[in-house]
PDB file of C-alpha atoms and ligand atoms in Angstrom:
ATOM      1  CA  UNK A   1      -0.212  -0.526 -22.517  1.00  0.00           C
ATOM      2  CA  UNK A   2      -1.370  -4.152 -22.384  1.00  0.00           C
ATOM      3  CA  UNK A   3       0.801  -6.268 -20.064  1.00  0.00           C
ATOM      4  CA  UNK A   4       0.591  -9.922 -19.076  1.00  0.00           C
ATOM      5  CA  UNK A   5       1.924 -12.236 -16.352  1.00  0.00           C
ATOM      6  CA  UNK A   6       4.482 -10.922 -13.898  1.00  0.00           C
ATOM      7  CA  UNK A   7       4.689  -7.447 -15.468  1.00  0.00           C
ATOM      8  CA  UNK A   8       0.923  -6.988 -15.230  1.00  0.00           C
ATOM      9  CA  UNK A   9       1.069  -8.128 -11.597  1.00  0.00           C
ATOM     10  CA  UNK A  10       3.808  -5.612 -10.768  1.00  0.00           C
ATOM     11  CA  UNK A  11       1.748  -2.823 -12.289  1.00  0.00           C
ATOM     12  CA  UNK A  12      -1.395  -3.823 -10.372  1.00  0.00           C
ATOM     13  CA  UNK A  13       0.470  -3.762  -7.058  1.00  0.00           C
ATOM     14  CA  UNK A  14       2.057  -0.392  -7.792  1.00  0.00           C
ATOM     15  CA  UNK A  15      -1.198   1.225  -8.927  1.00  0.00           C
ATOM     16  CA  UNK A  16      -3.153  -0.079  -5.933  1.00  0.00           C
ATOM     17  CA  UNK A  17      -0.505   1.141  -3.467  1.00  0.00           C
ATOM     18  CA  UNK A  18      -0.341   4.625  -5.004  1.00  0.00           C
ATOM     19  CA  UNK A  19      -4.157   4.880  -5.032  1.00  0.00           C
ATOM     20  CA  UNK A  20      -4.311   3.978  -1.324  1.00  0.00           C
ATOM     21  CA  UNK A  21      -1.284   5.809   0.062  1.00  0.00           C
ATOM     22  CA  UNK A  22      -0.535   8.875  -2.048  1.00  0.00           C
ATOM     23  CA  UNK A  23      -3.258  11.473  -1.611  1.00  0.00           C
ATOM     24  CA  UNK A  24      -3.450  15.192  -2.339  1.00  0.00           C
ATOM     25  CA  UNK A  25      -2.163  15.950   1.176  1.00  0.00           C
ATOM     26  CA  UNK A  26       1.093  14.012   0.611  1.00  0.00           C
ATOM     27  CA  UNK A  27       3.866  16.302  -0.530  1.00  0.00           C
ATOM     28  CA  UNK A  28       7.156  14.542   0.354  1.00  0.00           C
ATOM     29  CA  UNK A  29       7.385  11.189  -1.351  1.00  0.00           C
ATOM     30  CA  UNK A  30      10.170   8.592  -1.480  1.00  0.00           C
ATOM     31  CA  UNK A  31      10.563   6.535  -4.647  1.00  0.00           C
ATOM     32  CA  UNK A  32      12.239   3.132  -4.277  1.00  0.00           C
ATOM     33  CA  UNK A  33      14.225   1.002  -6.730  1.00  0.00           C
ATOM     34  CA  UNK A  34      13.720  -1.996  -8.972  1.00  0.00           C
ATOM     35  CA  UNK A  35      11.508  -3.091 -11.853  1.00  0.00           C
ATOM     36  CA  UNK A  36       8.160  -2.549 -10.068  1.00  0.00           C
ATOM     37  CA  UNK A  37       8.794   1.057  -9.094  1.00  0.00           C
ATOM     38  CA  UNK A  38       8.451   2.518 -12.637  1.00  0.00           C
ATOM     39  CA  UNK A  39       4.747   1.638 -12.381  1.00  0.00           C
ATOM     40  CA  UNK A  40       4.579   3.595  -9.113  1.00  0.00           C
ATOM     41  CA  UNK A  41       5.907   6.650 -10.936  1.00  0.00           C
ATOM     42  CA  UNK A  42       3.466   6.056 -13.848  1.00  0.00           C
ATOM     43  CA  UNK A  43       0.516   6.081 -11.479  1.00  0.00           C
ATOM     44  CA  UNK A  44       1.743   9.210  -9.698  1.00  0.00           C
ATOM     45  CA  UNK A  45       1.992  10.953 -13.079  1.00  0.00           C
ATOM     46  CA  UNK A  46      -1.551   9.759 -13.882  1.00  0.00           C
ATOM     47  CA  UNK A  47      -2.769  11.670 -10.812  1.00  0.00           C
ATOM     48  CA  UNK A  48      -2.188  14.785 -12.905  1.00  0.00           C
ATOM     49  CA  UNK A  49      -0.255  18.071 -12.730  1.00  0.00           C
ATOM     50  CA  UNK A  50      -2.596  19.552 -10.123  1.00  0.00           C
ATOM     51  CA  UNK A  51      -1.946  16.682  -7.681  1.00  0.00           C
ATOM     52  CA  UNK A  52       1.791  16.818  -8.324  1.00  0.00           C
ATOM     53  CA  UNK A  53       2.155  20.579  -7.933  1.00  0.00           C
ATOM     54  CA  UNK A  54       4.127  21.297  -4.766  1.00  0.00           C
ATOM     55  CA  UNK A  55       5.215  17.689  -4.300  1.00  0.00           C
ATOM     56  CA  UNK A  56       8.898  16.731  -3.955  1.00  0.00           C
ATOM     57  CA  UNK A  57      10.187  13.232  -4.764  1.00  0.00           C
ATOM     58  CA  UNK A  58      13.290  11.671  -3.212  1.00  0.00           C
ATOM     59  CA  UNK A  59      15.071   8.767  -4.938  1.00  0.00           C
ATOM     60  CA  UNK A  60      16.716   5.684  -3.391  1.00  0.00           C
ATOM     61  CA  UNK A  61      19.398   5.523  -6.071  1.00  0.00           C
ATOM     62  CA  UNK A  62      20.505   6.332  -9.589  1.00  0.00           C
ATOM     63  CA  UNK A  63      17.625   4.431 -11.224  1.00  0.00           C
ATOM     64  CA  UNK A  64      14.829   6.152  -9.314  1.00  0.00           C
ATOM     65  CA  UNK A  65      16.507   9.531  -9.714  1.00  0.00           C
ATOM     66  CA  UNK A  66      16.310   9.021 -13.490  1.00  0.00           C
ATOM     67  CA  UNK A  67      12.675   7.922 -13.229  1.00  0.00           C
ATOM     68  CA  UNK A  68      11.729  11.065 -11.303  1.00  0.00           C
ATOM     69  CA  UNK A  69      13.549  13.376 -13.717  1.00  0.00           C
ATOM     70  CA  UNK A  70      12.169  11.673 -16.858  1.00  0.00           C
ATOM     71  CA  UNK A  71       8.620  11.844 -15.471  1.00  0.00           C
ATOM     72  CA  UNK A  72       8.995  15.609 -15.038  1.00  0.00           C
ATOM     73  CA  UNK A  73       8.472  15.410 -11.261  1.00  0.00           C
ATOM     74  CA  UNK A  74      10.326  17.644  -8.782  1.00  0.00           C
ATOM     75  CA  UNK A  75      13.498  15.989  -7.484  1.00  0.00           C
ATOM     76  CA  UNK A  76      14.611  16.493  -3.878  1.00  0.00           C
ATOM     77  CA  UNK A  77      17.723  15.451  -1.997  1.00  0.00           C
ATOM     78  CA  UNK A  78      17.786  13.404   1.171  1.00  0.00           C
ATOM     79  CA  UNK A  79      19.775  15.989   3.131  1.00  0.00           C
ATOM     80  CA  UNK A  80      17.014  18.611   2.670  1.00  0.00           C
ATOM     81  CA  UNK A  81      14.516  16.660   4.809  1.00  0.00           C
ATOM     82  CA  UNK A  82      14.327  14.633   7.995  1.00  0.00           C
ATOM     83  CA  UNK A  83      10.953  13.039   7.322  1.00  0.00           C
ATOM     84  CA  UNK A  84       8.794  11.995   4.380  1.00  0.00           C
ATOM     85  CA  UNK A  85       5.046  11.461   4.085  1.00  0.00           C
ATOM     86  CA  UNK A  86       5.230   8.186   2.160  1.00  0.00           C
ATOM     87  CA  UNK A  87       7.841   5.953   0.541  1.00  0.00           C
ATOM     88  CA  UNK A  88       6.823   3.186  -1.851  1.00  0.00           C
ATOM     89  CA  UNK A  89       9.435   0.576  -2.730  1.00  0.00           C
ATOM     90  CA  UNK A  90       9.803  -2.874  -4.286  1.00  0.00           C
ATOM     91  CA  UNK A  91      10.859  -6.053  -2.472  1.00  0.00           C
ATOM     92  CA  UNK A  92      12.599  -9.309  -3.291  1.00  0.00           C
ATOM     93  CA  UNK A  93      10.514 -11.295  -0.794  1.00  0.00           C
ATOM     94  CA  UNK A  94       8.084 -10.418   2.009  1.00  0.00           C
ATOM     95  CA  UNK A  95       7.123 -12.718   4.894  1.00  0.00           C
ATOM     96  CA  UNK A  96       3.814 -12.969   6.737  1.00  0.00           C
ATOM     97  CA  UNK A  97       4.968 -10.378   9.319  1.00  0.00           C
ATOM     98  CA  UNK A  98       5.935  -7.809   6.654  1.00  0.00           C
ATOM     99  CA  UNK A  99       9.657  -8.439   7.096  1.00  0.00           C
ATOM    100  CA  UNK A 100      11.424  -8.351   3.756  1.00  0.00           C
ATOM    101  CA  UNK A 101      14.575  -9.079   1.787  1.00  0.00           C
ATOM    102  CA  UNK A 102      15.665  -6.144  -0.359  1.00  0.00           C
ATOM    103  CA  UNK A 103      18.786  -5.242  -2.284  1.00  0.00           C
ATOM    104  CA  UNK A 104      18.504  -7.436  -5.364  1.00  0.00           C
ATOM    105  CA  UNK A 105      19.476  -4.248  -7.208  1.00  0.00           C
ATOM    106  CA  UNK A 106      22.084  -3.264  -4.567  1.00  0.00           C
ATOM    107  CA  UNK A 107      20.052  -0.272  -3.339  1.00  0.00           C
ATOM    108  CA  UNK A 108      19.280  -1.375   0.234  1.00  0.00           C
ATOM    109  CA  UNK A 109      21.259   1.322   2.062  1.00  0.00           C
ATOM    110  CA  UNK A 110      19.469   4.320   0.557  1.00  0.00           C
ATOM    111  CA  UNK A 111      16.212   2.379   0.526  1.00  0.00           C
ATOM    112  CA  UNK A 112      16.411   1.818   4.272  1.00  0.00           C
ATOM    113  CA  UNK A 113      17.166   5.483   4.947  1.00  0.00           C
ATOM    114  CA  UNK A 114      14.041   6.501   2.995  1.00  0.00           C
ATOM    115  CA  UNK A 115      12.009   3.780   4.721  1.00  0.00           C
ATOM    116  CA  UNK A 116      13.160   5.037   8.154  1.00  0.00           C
ATOM    117  CA  UNK A 117      12.275   8.622   7.208  1.00  0.00           C
ATOM    118  CA  UNK A 118       8.760   7.882   5.979  1.00  0.00           C
ATOM    119  CA  UNK A 119       5.606   8.157   8.097  1.00  0.00           C
ATOM    120  CA  UNK A 120       4.260   5.396   5.848  1.00  0.00           C
ATOM    121  CA  UNK A 121       6.463   2.836   4.114  1.00  0.00           C
ATOM    122  CA  UNK A 122       4.791   0.313   1.808  1.00  0.00           C
ATOM    123  CA  UNK A 123       6.119  -2.377  -0.511  1.00  0.00           C
ATOM    124  CA  UNK A 124       4.892  -3.354  -3.967  1.00  0.00           C
ATOM    125  CA  UNK A 125       5.655  -6.641  -5.694  1.00  0.00           C
ATOM    126  CA  UNK A 126       4.253  -9.410  -7.851  1.00  0.00           C
ATOM    127  CA  UNK A 127       2.773 -12.627  -6.430  1.00  0.00           C
ATOM    128  CA  UNK A 128       6.141 -14.474  -6.502  1.00  0.00           C
ATOM    129  CA  UNK A 129       7.426 -12.318  -3.633  1.00  0.00           C
ATOM    130  CA  UNK A 130       4.611 -13.177  -1.193  1.00  0.00           C
ATOM    131  CA  UNK A 131       5.762 -15.891   1.201  1.00  0.00           C
ATOM    132  CA  UNK A 132       5.578 -17.074   4.808  1.00  0.00           C
ATOM    133  CA  UNK A 133       9.303 -17.328   5.569  1.00  0.00           C
ATOM    134  CA  UNK A 134      12.089 -15.241   3.994  1.00  0.00           C
ATOM    135  CA  UNK A 135      14.396 -17.307   1.808  1.00  0.00           C
ATOM    136  CA  UNK A 136      11.591 -19.585   0.551  1.00  0.00           C
ATOM    137  CA  UNK A 137      11.312 -18.050  -2.914  1.00  0.00           C
ATOM    138  CA  UNK A 138      14.305 -15.680  -2.948  1.00  0.00           C
ATOM    139  CA  UNK A 139      17.191 -18.147  -3.046  1.00  0.00           C
ATOM    140  CA  UNK A 140      20.156 -15.886  -3.755  1.00  0.00           C
ATOM    141  CA  UNK A 141      20.545 -14.793  -0.137  1.00  0.00           C
ATOM    142  CA  UNK A 142      20.473 -11.638   1.951  1.00  0.00           C
ATOM    143  CA  UNK A 143      22.181  -8.709   0.160  1.00  0.00           C
ATOM    144  CA  UNK A 144      24.783  -7.074   2.409  1.00  0.00           C
ATOM    145  CA  UNK A 145      26.579  -3.844   1.470  1.00  0.00           C
ATOM    146  CA  UNK A 146      30.186  -3.826   2.672  1.00  0.00           C
ATOM    147  CA  UNK A 147      33.121  -1.451   2.576  1.00  0.00           C
ATOM    148  CA  UNK A 148      35.419  -2.840  -0.192  1.00  0.00           C
ATOM    149  CA  UNK A 149      38.466  -2.883   2.108  1.00  0.00           C
ATOM    150  CA  UNK A 150      36.725  -5.301   4.504  1.00  0.00           C
ATOM    151  CA  UNK A 151      34.958  -7.711   2.137  1.00  0.00           C
ATOM    152  CA  UNK A 152      37.206 -10.768   2.645  1.00  0.00           C
ATOM    153  CA  UNK A 153      36.954 -10.476   6.419  1.00  0.00           C
ATOM    154  CA  UNK A 154      33.153 -10.037   6.272  1.00  0.00           C
ATOM    155  CA  UNK A 155      32.865 -13.139   4.031  1.00  0.00           C
ATOM    156  CA  UNK A 156      34.833 -15.145   6.617  1.00  0.00           C
ATOM    157  CA  UNK A 157      32.733 -13.897   9.546  1.00  0.00           C
ATOM    158  CA  UNK A 158      29.441 -14.601   7.757  1.00  0.00           C
ATOM    159  CA  UNK A 159      30.639 -18.150   7.102  1.00  0.00           C
ATOM    160  CA  UNK A 160      31.482 -18.592  10.804  1.00  0.00           C
ATOM    161  CA  UNK A 161      27.956 -17.392  11.627  1.00  0.00           C
ATOM    162  CA  UNK A 162      26.441 -20.214   9.564  1.00  0.00           C
ATOM    163  CA  UNK A 163      25.925 -18.350   6.293  1.00  0.00           C
ATOM    164  CA  UNK A 164      27.001 -19.201   2.749  1.00  0.00           C
ATOM    165  CA  UNK A 165      28.199 -15.846   1.388  1.00  0.00           C
ATOM    166  CA  UNK A 166      29.383 -14.867  -2.093  1.00  0.00           C
ATOM    167  CA  UNK A 167      30.685 -11.588  -3.426  1.00  0.00           C
ATOM    168  CA  UNK A 168      28.235 -10.304  -6.073  1.00  0.00           C
ATOM    169  CA  UNK A 169      29.964 -10.038  -9.444  1.00  0.00           C
ATOM    170  CA  UNK A 170      29.052  -7.692 -12.303  1.00  0.00           C
ATOM    171  CA  UNK A 171      27.217  -9.079 -15.348  1.00  0.00           C
ATOM    172  CA  UNK A 172      28.559  -6.735 -18.039  1.00  0.00           C
ATOM    173  CA  UNK A 173      31.655  -5.742 -16.073  1.00  0.00           C
ATOM    174  CA  UNK A 174      34.686  -7.699 -14.921  1.00  0.00           C
ATOM    175  CA  UNK A 175      34.901  -7.705 -11.133  1.00  0.00           C
ATOM    176  CA  UNK A 176      32.436  -7.029  -8.328  1.00  0.00           C
ATOM    177  CA  UNK A 177      29.204  -5.037  -8.417  1.00  0.00           C
ATOM    178  CA  UNK A 178      29.792  -1.558  -6.970  1.00  0.00           C
ATOM    179  CA  UNK A 179      26.804   0.104  -5.275  1.00  0.00           C
ATOM    180  CA  UNK A 180      25.666   3.729  -5.742  1.00  0.00           C
ATOM    181  CA  UNK A 181      27.727   4.393  -2.594  1.00  0.00           C
ATOM    182  CA  UNK A 182      30.944   2.869  -3.969  1.00  0.00           C
ATOM    183  CA  UNK A 183      30.694  -0.314  -1.879  1.00  0.00           C
ATOM    184  CA  UNK A 184      30.630  -4.071  -2.624  1.00  0.00           C
ATOM    185  CA  UNK A 185      27.632  -6.378  -2.177  1.00  0.00           C
ATOM    186  CA  UNK A 186      27.769  -9.806  -0.549  1.00  0.00           C
ATOM    187  CA  UNK A 187      24.798 -12.186  -0.922  1.00  0.00           C
ATOM    188  CA  UNK A 188      24.568 -14.576   2.017  1.00  0.00           C
ATOM    189  CA  UNK A 189      22.270 -17.581   2.229  1.00  0.00           C
ATOM    190  CA  UNK A 190      21.307 -18.585   5.799  1.00  0.00           C
ATOM    191  CA  UNK A 191      19.571 -21.728   7.068  1.00  0.00           C
ATOM    192  CA  UNK A 192      15.799 -21.549   7.648  1.00  0.00           C
ATOM    193  CA  UNK A 193      16.152 -21.477  11.455  1.00  0.00           C
ATOM    194  CA  UNK A 194      18.025 -18.156  11.139  1.00  0.00           C
ATOM    195  CA  UNK A 195      15.656 -16.761   8.484  1.00  0.00           C
ATOM    196  CA  UNK A 196      12.727 -17.409  10.810  1.00  0.00           C
ATOM    197  CA  UNK A 197      14.052 -14.626  13.069  1.00  0.00           C
ATOM    198  CA  UNK A 198      15.026 -11.877  10.600  1.00  0.00           C
ATOM    199  CA  UNK A 199      15.313  -9.106  13.220  1.00  0.00           C
ATOM    200  CA  UNK A 200      17.909 -11.120  15.174  1.00  0.00           C
ATOM    201  CA  UNK A 201      19.781 -12.071  12.021  1.00  0.00           C
ATOM    202  CA  UNK A 202      19.826  -8.423  10.931  1.00  0.00           C
ATOM    203  CA  UNK A 203      21.474  -7.316  14.192  1.00  0.00           C
ATOM    204  CA  UNK A 204      24.093 -10.102  14.027  1.00  0.00           C
ATOM    205  CA  UNK A 205      25.089  -9.185  10.477  1.00  0.00           C
ATOM    206  CA  UNK A 206      25.012  -5.441  11.038  1.00  0.00           C
ATOM    207  CA  UNK A 207      27.428  -5.757  13.966  1.00  0.00           C
ATOM    208  CA  UNK A 208      30.140  -7.224  11.737  1.00  0.00           C
ATOM    209  CA  UNK A 209      32.807  -4.551  11.237  1.00  0.00           C
ATOM    210  CA  UNK A 210      32.831  -3.426   7.602  1.00  0.00           C
ATOM    211  CA  UNK A 211      29.098  -3.997   7.021  1.00  0.00           C
ATOM    212  CA  UNK A 212      27.325  -0.808   5.915  1.00  0.00           C
ATOM    213  CA  UNK A 213      23.730  -2.051   5.586  1.00  0.00           C
ATOM    214  CA  UNK A 214      21.812  -5.295   5.431  1.00  0.00           C
ATOM    215  CA  UNK A 215      18.975  -6.053   3.018  1.00  0.00           C
ATOM    216  CA  UNK A 216      16.686  -7.285   5.789  1.00  0.00           C
ATOM    217  CA  UNK A 217      13.893  -4.788   6.503  1.00  0.00           C
ATOM    218  CA  UNK A 218      12.044  -5.439   9.752  1.00  0.00           C
ATOM    219  CA  UNK A 219       9.439  -3.416  11.705  1.00  0.00           C
ATOM    220  CA  UNK A 220       9.220  -0.781   8.984  1.00  0.00           C
ATOM    221  CA  UNK A 221       6.323  -1.588   6.654  1.00  0.00           C
ATOM    222  CA  UNK A 222       2.707  -0.508   7.075  1.00  0.00           C
ATOM    223  CA  UNK A 223       1.587  -2.785   4.213  1.00  0.00           C
ATOM    224  CA  UNK A 224       2.692  -4.899   1.263  1.00  0.00           C
ATOM    225  CA  UNK A 225       0.805  -5.043  -2.054  1.00  0.00           C
ATOM    226  CA  UNK A 226       1.125  -8.129  -4.263  1.00  0.00           C
ATOM    227  CA  UNK A 227      -0.297  -8.132  -7.786  1.00  0.00           C
ATOM    228  CA  UNK A 228      -1.815 -11.478  -8.792  1.00  0.00           C
ATOM    229  CA  UNK A 229      -2.176 -13.260 -12.126  1.00  0.00           C
ATOM    230  CA  UNK A 230      -5.996 -13.035 -12.010  1.00  0.00           C
ATOM    231  CA  UNK A 231      -5.982  -9.205 -11.914  1.00  0.00           C
ATOM    232  CA  UNK A 232      -6.515  -8.924  -8.162  1.00  0.00           C
ATOM    233  CA  UNK A 233      -4.180  -7.482  -5.541  1.00  0.00           C
ATOM    234  CA  UNK A 234      -3.441  -9.059  -2.158  1.00  0.00           C
ATOM    235  CA  UNK A 235      -2.751  -6.535   0.591  1.00  0.00           C
ATOM    236  CA  UNK A 236      -0.995  -7.619   3.748  1.00  0.00           C
ATOM    237  CA  UNK A 237      -1.278  -4.986   6.459  1.00  0.00           C
ATOM    238  CA  UNK A 238       0.544  -4.460   9.726  1.00  0.00           C
ATOM    239  CA  UNK A 239      -1.106  -6.642  12.367  1.00  0.00           C
ATOM    240  CA  UNK A 240      -1.709  -9.543   9.987  1.00  0.00           C
ATOM    241  CA  UNK A 241      -4.891  -8.440   8.184  1.00  0.00           C
ATOM    242  CA  UNK A 242      -5.005  -9.749   4.599  1.00  0.00           C
ATOM    243  CA  UNK A 243      -7.325  -8.134   2.056  1.00  0.00           C
ATOM    244  CA  UNK A 244      -8.112  -8.888  -1.594  1.00  0.00           C
ATOM    245  CA  UNK A 245      -8.704  -5.993  -3.994  1.00  0.00           C
ATOM    246  CA  UNK A 246     -10.641  -7.500  -6.907  1.00  0.00           C
ATOM    247  CA  UNK A 247      -9.482  -5.036  -9.568  1.00  0.00           C
ATOM    248  CA  UNK A 248      -7.688  -1.723  -9.985  1.00  0.00           C
ATOM    249  CA  UNK A 249      -9.294   1.108 -12.016  1.00  0.00           C
ATOM    250  CA  UNK A 250      -7.561   2.274 -15.208  1.00  0.00           C
ATOM    251  CA  UNK A 251      -7.512   5.872 -14.027  1.00  0.00           C
ATOM    252  CA  UNK A 252      -6.861   6.987 -10.431  1.00  0.00           C
ATOM    253  CA  UNK A 253      -9.843   8.661  -8.736  1.00  0.00           C
ATOM    254  CA  UNK A 254      -7.595  11.544  -7.654  1.00  0.00           C
ATOM    255  CA  UNK A 255      -7.006  12.530 -11.322  1.00  0.00           C
ATOM    256  CA  UNK A 256     -10.455  14.109 -11.531  1.00  0.00           C
ATOM    257  CA  UNK A 257     -10.337  15.671  -8.040  1.00  0.00           C
TER     258      UNK A 257
HETATM  259  O1  R5P B 301      18.009  -3.063  -4.599  1.00  0.00           O
HETATM  260  C1  R5P B 301      16.915  -3.206  -5.123  1.00  0.00           C
HETATM  261  C2  R5P B 301      15.657  -3.138  -4.408  1.00  0.00           C
HETATM  262  O2  R5P B 301      15.663  -3.568  -3.089  1.00  0.00           O
HETATM  263  C3  R5P B 301      14.418  -3.566  -5.179  1.00  0.00           C
HETATM  264  O3  R5P B 301      13.361  -2.863  -4.613  1.00  0.00           O
HETATM  265  C4  R5P B 301      14.147  -5.067  -5.115  1.00  0.00           C
HETATM  266  O4  R5P B 301      15.261  -5.766  -5.631  1.00  0.00           O
HETATM  267  C5  R5P B 301      12.882  -5.462  -5.876  1.00  0.00           C
HETATM  268  O5  R5P B 301      13.028  -5.213  -7.229  1.00  0.00           O
HETATM  269  P1  R5P B 301      11.974  -5.675  -8.330  1.00  0.00           P
HETATM  270  O6  R5P B 301      10.787  -4.773  -8.202  1.00  0.00           O
HETATM  271  O7  R5P B 301      12.698  -5.534  -9.620  1.00  0.00           O
HETATM  272  O8  R5P B 301      11.624  -7.113  -8.046  1.00  0.00           O
END
């Protein structure tokens, strides 16, 4: 299918990441959430039935569960495994040290479990998500999953800690967004000086009673793939190396293996 702009960039990133990180030897694979991840599943399907025989795919939420089932791939459950070979997931913003904001779709809790479990965790996104400091392009704040009973107290504590938090409200539903785990989501904007140290901010937020998980992912990623408007892909790897992939083939090499 011919795609342009941001959608084409998402697909490039997803295809390049699958080509690099999902080989014939990888059998346990985590599938993340969001609008970029369907292209990850497309590329895995393109690898062919032989490559996918014996593989099991674990979802990070309702959306990716549906993607796996509709693609005809084998669905696994998180409590059957304690490790995964690879998880590929989207991101709302990634900084130059591969820290990221995630949870724009309220999936950060399950996403972080599958990131923790994976030997290799990589992110895929379009060029708008590639930045130096978190909060530069993603302005709606850090997504925080909270137990419904505690939300008012968590809002107050986040405000005391210098944040500007709001309870995320449903778009086609009256009342708050409810996560796949039955919890509420708070989005909290923090000043740049706090966003510059995401690992410290993560610990401060996570220690608030009533917080289940925070959409700040630190020290987890091996690489981030960003699709660009010119058809190239920028790869940021752990350790700071940045690479440009000029173009991505239409068909994955593994399909003919
Ligand atoms: O909760 C949602 C996830 O963290 C997504 O991976 C993130 O919001 C990125 O989604 P998209 O690929 O649609 O930009």
